[in-house]
């Protein structure tokens, strides 16, 4: 399991997308882009979110599900790292020191 520490300024995906519509032009299952604006001690985060249509809003104390975490345990509203970020973190972990 790869752990990426949440820090202010990192980009993540928020689920479910705000619109919740199936035929709104966005890829099914894709999250909306969000910037971490605050990190709580329990790894929940406050987010500044921009959806695929450019609408901006905020969410407070959203649970961050790490790679290998179970999103079902935190409910339907959570955020996660993008697959690219997880891949880069795994590459960094595998580098010999």
Tab-separated table of N, CA and C in Angstrom:
chain	number	residue	atom	x	y	z
A	1	UNK	N	0.836	-1.184	0.000
A	1	UNK	CA	0.000	0.000	0.000
A	1	UNK	C	0.879	1.244	0.000
A	2	UNK	N	0.569	2.151	-0.863
A	2	UNK	CA	1.304	3.402	-0.962
A	2	UNK	C	0.580	4.484	-0.168
A	3	UNK	N	1.291	5.147	0.723
A	3	UNK	CA	0.700	6.232	1.508
A	3	UNK	C	1.276	7.561	1.019
A	4	UNK	N	0.415	8.463	0.618
A	4	UNK	CA	0.816	9.806	0.216
A	4	UNK	C	0.288	10.756	1.286
A	5	UNK	N	1.156	11.482	1.969
A	5	UNK	CA	0.659	12.371	3.023
A	5	UNK	C	-0.134	13.534	2.423
A	6	UNK	N	-1.298	13.824	2.964
A	6	UNK	CA	-2.054	14.969	2.463
A	6	UNK	C	-1.390	16.266	2.912
A	7	UNK	N	-1.192	17.164	1.989
A	7	UNK	CA	-0.635	18.479	2.296
A	7	UNK	C	-1.397	19.536	1.509
A	8	UNK	N	-1.405	20.726	2.028
A	8	UNK	CA	-2.093	21.834	1.367
A	8	UNK	C	-1.474	22.055	-0.006
A	9	UNK	N	-2.349	22.180	-1.012
A	9	UNK	CA	-1.902	22.417	-2.374
A	9	UNK	C	-1.903	21.184	-3.255
A	10	UNK	N	-1.935	19.997	-2.655
A	10	UNK	CA	-1.994	18.779	-3.476
A	10	UNK	C	-3.354	18.688	-4.164
A	11	UNK	N	-3.346	18.033	-5.313
A	11	UNK	CA	-4.566	17.842	-6.093
A	11	UNK	C	-5.054	16.416	-5.888
A	12	UNK	N	-6.361	16.255	-5.751
A	12	UNK	CA	-6.947	14.931	-5.600
A	12	UNK	C	-8.258	14.864	-6.379
A	13	UNK	N	-8.927	13.733	-6.310
A	13	UNK	CA	-10.237	13.546	-6.928
A	13	UNK	C	-11.271	13.409	-5.832
A	14	UNK	N	-12.413	14.056	-6.011
A	14	UNK	CA	-13.494	13.953	-5.035
A	14	UNK	C	-14.620	13.122	-5.652
A	15	UNK	N	-15.180	12.225	-4.825
A	15	UNK	CA	-16.235	11.315	-5.270
A	15	UNK	C	-17.426	11.443	-4.338
A	16	UNK	N	-18.664	11.309	-4.759
A	16	UNK	CA	-19.026	11.310	-6.175
A	16	UNK	C	-18.951	12.713	-6.726
A	17	UNK	N	-18.975	12.806	-8.035
A	17	UNK	CA	-18.982	14.123	-8.663
A	17	UNK	C	-20.225	14.878	-8.204
A	18	UNK	N	-20.125	16.174	-8.136
A	18	UNK	CA	-21.206	16.985	-7.577
A	18	UNK	C	-22.508	16.841	-8.346
A	19	UNK	N	-22.446	16.824	-9.674
A	19	UNK	CA	-23.676	16.801	-10.453
A	19	UNK	C	-24.451	15.511	-10.247
A	20	UNK	N	-23.726	14.378	-10.127
A	20	UNK	CA	-24.372	13.106	-9.924
A	20	UNK	C	-25.175	12.618	-11.121
A	21	UNK	N	-25.093	13.330	-12.235
A	21	UNK	CA	-25.844	12.946	-13.423
A	21	UNK	C	-25.033	11.972	-14.257
A	22	UNK	N	-25.702	10.996	-14.838
A	22	UNK	CA	-25.010	10.003	-15.653
A	22	UNK	C	-24.646	10.572	-17.010
A	23	UNK	N	-25.528	11.344	-17.629
A	23	UNK	CA	-25.310	11.843	-18.988
A	23	UNK	C	-24.968	13.328	-18.991
A	24	UNK	N	-23.973	13.719	-18.213
A	24	UNK	CA	-23.599	15.129	-18.155
A	24	UNK	C	-22.313	15.421	-18.920
A	25	UNK	N	-21.845	14.462	-19.714
A	25	UNK	CA	-20.664	14.678	-20.545
A	25	UNK	C	-19.360	14.278	-19.911
A	26	UNK	N	-19.350	13.978	-18.640
A	26	UNK	CA	-18.117	13.574	-17.965
A	26	UNK	C	-17.994	12.058	-17.991
A	27	UNK	N	-16.789	11.577	-17.855
A	27	UNK	CA	-16.533	10.141	-17.856
A	27	UNK	C	-17.179	9.484	-16.641
A	28	UNK	N	-17.968	8.422	-16.834
A	28	UNK	CA	-18.601	7.748	-15.691
A	28	UNK	C	-17.550	7.253	-14.697
A	29	UNK	N	-17.803	7.454	-13.430
A	29	UNK	CA	-16.888	7.003	-12.389
A	29	UNK	C	-15.746	7.958	-12.108
A	30	UNK	N	-15.584	8.972	-12.944
A	30	UNK	CA	-14.504	9.936	-12.731
A	30	UNK	C	-14.872	10.868	-11.584
A	31	UNK	N	-13.882	11.272	-10.836
A	31	UNK	CA	-14.117	12.243	-9.780
A	31	UNK	C	-13.863	13.641	-10.304
A	32	UNK	N	-14.275	14.630	-9.536
A	32	UNK	CA	-13.967	16.014	-9.874
A	32	UNK	C	-12.606	16.382	-9.290
A	33	UNK	N	-11.925	17.309	-9.934
A	33	UNK	CA	-10.612	17.783	-9.478
A	33	UNK	C	-10.805	18.645	-8.243
A	34	UNK	N	-9.935	18.447	-7.250
A	34	UNK	CA	-10.024	19.213	-6.012
A	34	UNK	C	-8.629	19.524	-5.491
A	35	UNK	N	-8.479	20.716	-4.938
A	35	UNK	CA	-7.235	21.120	-4.287
A	35	UNK	C	-7.421	21.006	-2.773
A	36	UNK	N	-6.430	20.438	-2.105
A	36	UNK	CA	-6.463	20.354	-0.648
A	36	UNK	C	-6.145	21.739	-0.098
A	37	UNK	N	-7.055	22.285	0.736
A	37	UNK	CA	-6.831	23.611	1.311
A	37	UNK	C	-6.602	23.570	2.819
A	38	UNK	N	-6.898	22.415	3.442
A	38	UNK	CA	-6.627	22.245	4.871
A	38	UNK	C	-6.577	20.758	5.175
A	39	UNK	N	-5.683	20.366	6.080
A	39	UNK	CA	-5.559	18.962	6.487
A	39	UNK	C	-5.860	18.864	7.979
A	40	UNK	N	-6.833	18.036	8.328
A	40	UNK	CA	-7.181	17.783	9.717
A	40	UNK	C	-6.250	16.700	10.267
A	41	UNK	N	-6.062	16.636	11.584
A	41	UNK	CA	-5.157	15.636	12.161
A	41	UNK	C	-5.509	14.192	11.822
A	42	UNK	N	-6.764	13.888	11.537
A	42	UNK	CA	-7.166	12.509	11.247
A	42	UNK	C	-7.146	12.205	9.742
A	43	UNK	N	-6.440	13.022	8.973
A	43	UNK	CA	-6.302	12.860	7.519
A	43	UNK	C	-7.575	13.137	6.730
A	44	UNK	N	-8.546	13.783	7.359
A	44	UNK	CA	-9.628	14.329	6.555
A	44	UNK	C	-9.142	15.667	6.036
A	45	UNK	N	-9.722	16.125	4.945
A	45	UNK	CA	-9.234	17.343	4.293
A	45	UNK	C	-10.392	18.251	3.898
A	46	UNK	N	-10.106	19.549	3.854
A	46	UNK	CA	-11.025	20.516	3.277
A	46	UNK	C	-10.602	20.712	1.833
A	47	UNK	N	-11.590	20.831	0.927
A	47	UNK	CA	-11.301	20.856	-0.502
A	47	UNK	C	-11.902	22.056	-1.214
A	48	UNK	N	-11.181	22.530	-2.210
A	48	UNK	CA	-11.649	23.532	-3.174
A	48	UNK	C	-11.824	22.760	-4.475
A	49	UNK	N	-13.064	22.615	-4.932
A	49	UNK	CA	-13.393	21.696	-6.015
A	49	UNK	C	-13.801	22.454	-7.273
A	50	UNK	N	-13.339	21.948	-8.423
A	50	UNK	CA	-13.754	22.464	-9.726
A	50	UNK	C	-14.287	21.274	-10.515
A	51	UNK	N	-15.562	21.356	-10.950
A	51	UNK	CA	-16.109	20.240	-11.711
A	51	UNK	C	-15.779	20.383	-13.187
A	52	UNK	N	-16.192	19.401	-13.996
A	52	UNK	CA	-15.849	19.393	-15.418
A	52	UNK	C	-16.493	20.543	-16.178
A	53	UNK	N	-17.501	21.187	-15.590
A	53	UNK	CA	-18.144	22.337	-16.223
A	53	UNK	C	-17.602	23.670	-15.729
A	54	UNK	N	-16.631	23.629	-14.827
A	54	UNK	CA	-16.014	24.848	-14.333
A	54	UNK	C	-16.641	25.423	-13.075
A	55	UNK	N	-17.680	24.782	-12.538
A	55	UNK	CA	-18.279	25.263	-11.299
A	55	UNK	C	-17.315	25.019	-10.144
A	56	UNK	N	-17.280	25.958	-9.209
A	56	UNK	CA	-16.369	25.888	-8.071
A	56	UNK	C	-17.180	25.832	-6.781
A	57	UNK	N	-16.783	24.957	-5.860
A	57	UNK	CA	-17.401	24.911	-4.544
A	57	UNK	C	-16.411	24.313	-3.565
A	58	UNK	N	-16.789	24.250	-2.299
A	58	UNK	CA	-15.907	23.714	-1.263
A	58	UNK	C	-16.603	22.591	-0.504
A	59	UNK	N	-15.797	21.715	0.055
A	59	UNK	CA	-16.285	20.661	0.937
A	59	UNK	C	-15.354	20.605	2.142
A	60	UNK	N	-15.928	20.384	3.313
A	60	UNK	CA	-15.165	20.381	4.550
A	60	UNK	C	-15.100	18.978	5.146
A	61	UNK	N	-13.944	18.643	5.705
A	61	UNK	CA	-13.719	17.374	6.409
A	61	UNK	C	-14.113	16.161	5.566
A	62	UNK	N	-13.641	16.112	4.346
A	62	UNK	CA	-13.893	14.973	3.463
A	62	UNK	C	-12.823	13.915	3.733
A	63	UNK	N	-13.205	12.678	3.914
A	63	UNK	CA	-12.274	11.588	4.208
A	63	UNK	C	-11.391	11.299	2.991
A	64	UNK	N	-10.088	11.193	3.200
A	64	UNK	CA	-9.143	10.850	2.143
A	64	UNK	C	-8.893	9.349	2.177
A	65	UNK	N	-9.270	8.651	1.107
A	65	UNK	CA	-9.060	7.205	1.011
A	65	UNK	C	-7.746	6.975	0.275
A	66	UNK	N	-6.794	6.364	0.948
A	66	UNK	CA	-5.478	6.098	0.374
A	66	UNK	C	-5.519	4.852	-0.508
A	67	UNK	N	-4.472	4.624	-1.285
A	67	UNK	CA	-4.330	3.437	-2.125
A	67	UNK	C	-4.486	2.194	-1.259
A	68	UNK	N	-5.367	1.309	-1.661
A	68	UNK	CA	-5.618	0.106	-0.884
A	68	UNK	C	-6.685	0.286	0.178
A	69	UNK	N	-7.155	1.518	0.361
A	69	UNK	CA	-8.205	1.770	1.344
A	69	UNK	C	-9.561	1.349	0.819
A	70	UNK	N	-10.498	1.197	1.710
A	70	UNK	CA	-11.835	0.752	1.349
A	70	UNK	C	-12.787	1.937	1.392
A	71	UNK	N	-13.144	2.461	0.215
A	71	UNK	CA	-14.040	3.605	0.142
A	71	UNK	C	-15.409	3.286	0.720
A	72	UNK	N	-15.827	2.031	0.664
A	72	UNK	CA	-17.141	1.648	1.184
A	72	UNK	C	-17.238	1.886	2.692
A	73	UNK	N	-16.105	1.833	3.389
A	73	UNK	CA	-16.110	2.036	4.836
A	73	UNK	C	-16.361	3.492	5.219
A	74	UNK	N	-16.037	4.432	4.327
A	74	UNK	CA	-16.202	5.842	4.662
A	74	UNK	C	-17.478	6.428	4.074
A	75	UNK	N	-18.235	5.634	3.336
A	75	UNK	CA	-19.469	6.127	2.730
A	75	UNK	C	-19.230	6.569	1.303
A	76	UNK	N	-20.237	7.171	0.727
A	76	UNK	CA	-20.150	7.519	-0.696
A	76	UNK	C	-19.407	8.818	-0.959
A	77	UNK	N	-19.173	9.617	0.043
A	77	UNK	CA	-18.507	10.907	-0.165
A	77	UNK	C	-17.097	10.858	0.410
A	78	UNK	N	-16.123	10.870	-0.488
A	78	UNK	CA	-14.724	10.779	-0.083
A	78	UNK	C	-13.855	11.391	-1.175
A	79	UNK	N	-12.563	11.467	-0.923
A	79	UNK	CA	-11.622	11.894	-1.957
A	79	UNK	C	-10.484	10.879	-2.009
A	80	UNK	N	-9.774	10.883	-3.123
A	80	UNK	CA	-8.674	9.943	-3.321
A	80	UNK	C	-7.614	10.594	-4.191
A	81	UNK	N	-6.439	10.010	-4.174
A	81	UNK	CA	-5.373	10.479	-5.051
A	81	UNK	C	-5.644	10.009	-6.474
A	82	UNK	N	-5.121	10.728	-7.441
A	82	UNK	CA	-5.261	10.337	-8.837
A	82	UNK	C	-4.358	9.144	-9.122
A	83	UNK	N	-4.744	8.276	-10.063
A	83	UNK	CA	-3.918	7.104	-10.378
A	83	UNK	C	-2.465	7.469	-10.718
A	84	UNK	N	-2.244	8.582	-11.408
A	84	UNK	CA	-0.886	9.005	-11.746
A	84	UNK	C	-0.073	9.261	-10.479
A	85	UNK	N	-0.681	9.934	-9.494
A	85	UNK	CA	0.031	10.232	-8.251
A	85	UNK	C	0.411	8.947	-7.516
A	86	UNK	N	-0.501	7.988	-7.489
A	86	UNK	CA	-0.218	6.715	-6.827
A	86	UNK	C	0.923	5.995	-7.542
A	87	UNK	N	0.900	6.010	-8.886
A	87	UNK	CA	1.971	5.382	-9.667
A	87	UNK	C	3.318	6.017	-9.404
A	88	UNK	N	3.358	7.336	-9.332
A	88	UNK	CA	4.620	8.028	-9.061
A	88	UNK	C	5.133	7.716	-7.656
A	89	UNK	N	4.221	7.659	-6.687
A	89	UNK	CA	4.631	7.341	-5.316
A	89	UNK	C	5.186	5.919	-5.235
A	90	UNK	N	4.565	4.985	-5.965
A	90	UNK	CA	5.056	3.606	-5.967
A	90	UNK	C	6.435	3.521	-6.600
A	91	UNK	N	6.665	4.265	-7.682
A	91	UNK	CA	7.987	4.285	-8.313
A	91	UNK	C	9.035	4.805	-7.326
A	92	UNK	N	8.672	5.857	-6.602
A	92	UNK	CA	9.599	6.457	-5.640
A	92	UNK	C	9.922	5.474	-4.508
A	93	UNK	N	8.934	4.715	-4.061
A	93	UNK	CA	9.150	3.734	-2.992
A	93	UNK	C	10.078	2.600	-3.439
A	94	UNK	N	10.042	2.267	-4.736
A	94	UNK	CA	10.817	1.137	-5.240
A	94	UNK	C	12.258	1.502	-5.577
A	95	UNK	N	12.597	2.771	-5.595
A	95	UNK	CA	13.961	3.177	-5.909
A	95	UNK	C	14.936	2.709	-4.840
A	96	UNK	N	16.064	2.153	-5.250
A	96	UNK	CA	17.075	1.778	-4.242
A	96	UNK	C	17.723	3.036	-3.669
A	97	UNK	N	18.024	2.985	-2.410
A	97	UNK	CA	18.634	4.135	-1.742
A	97	UNK	C	20.127	4.100	-1.844
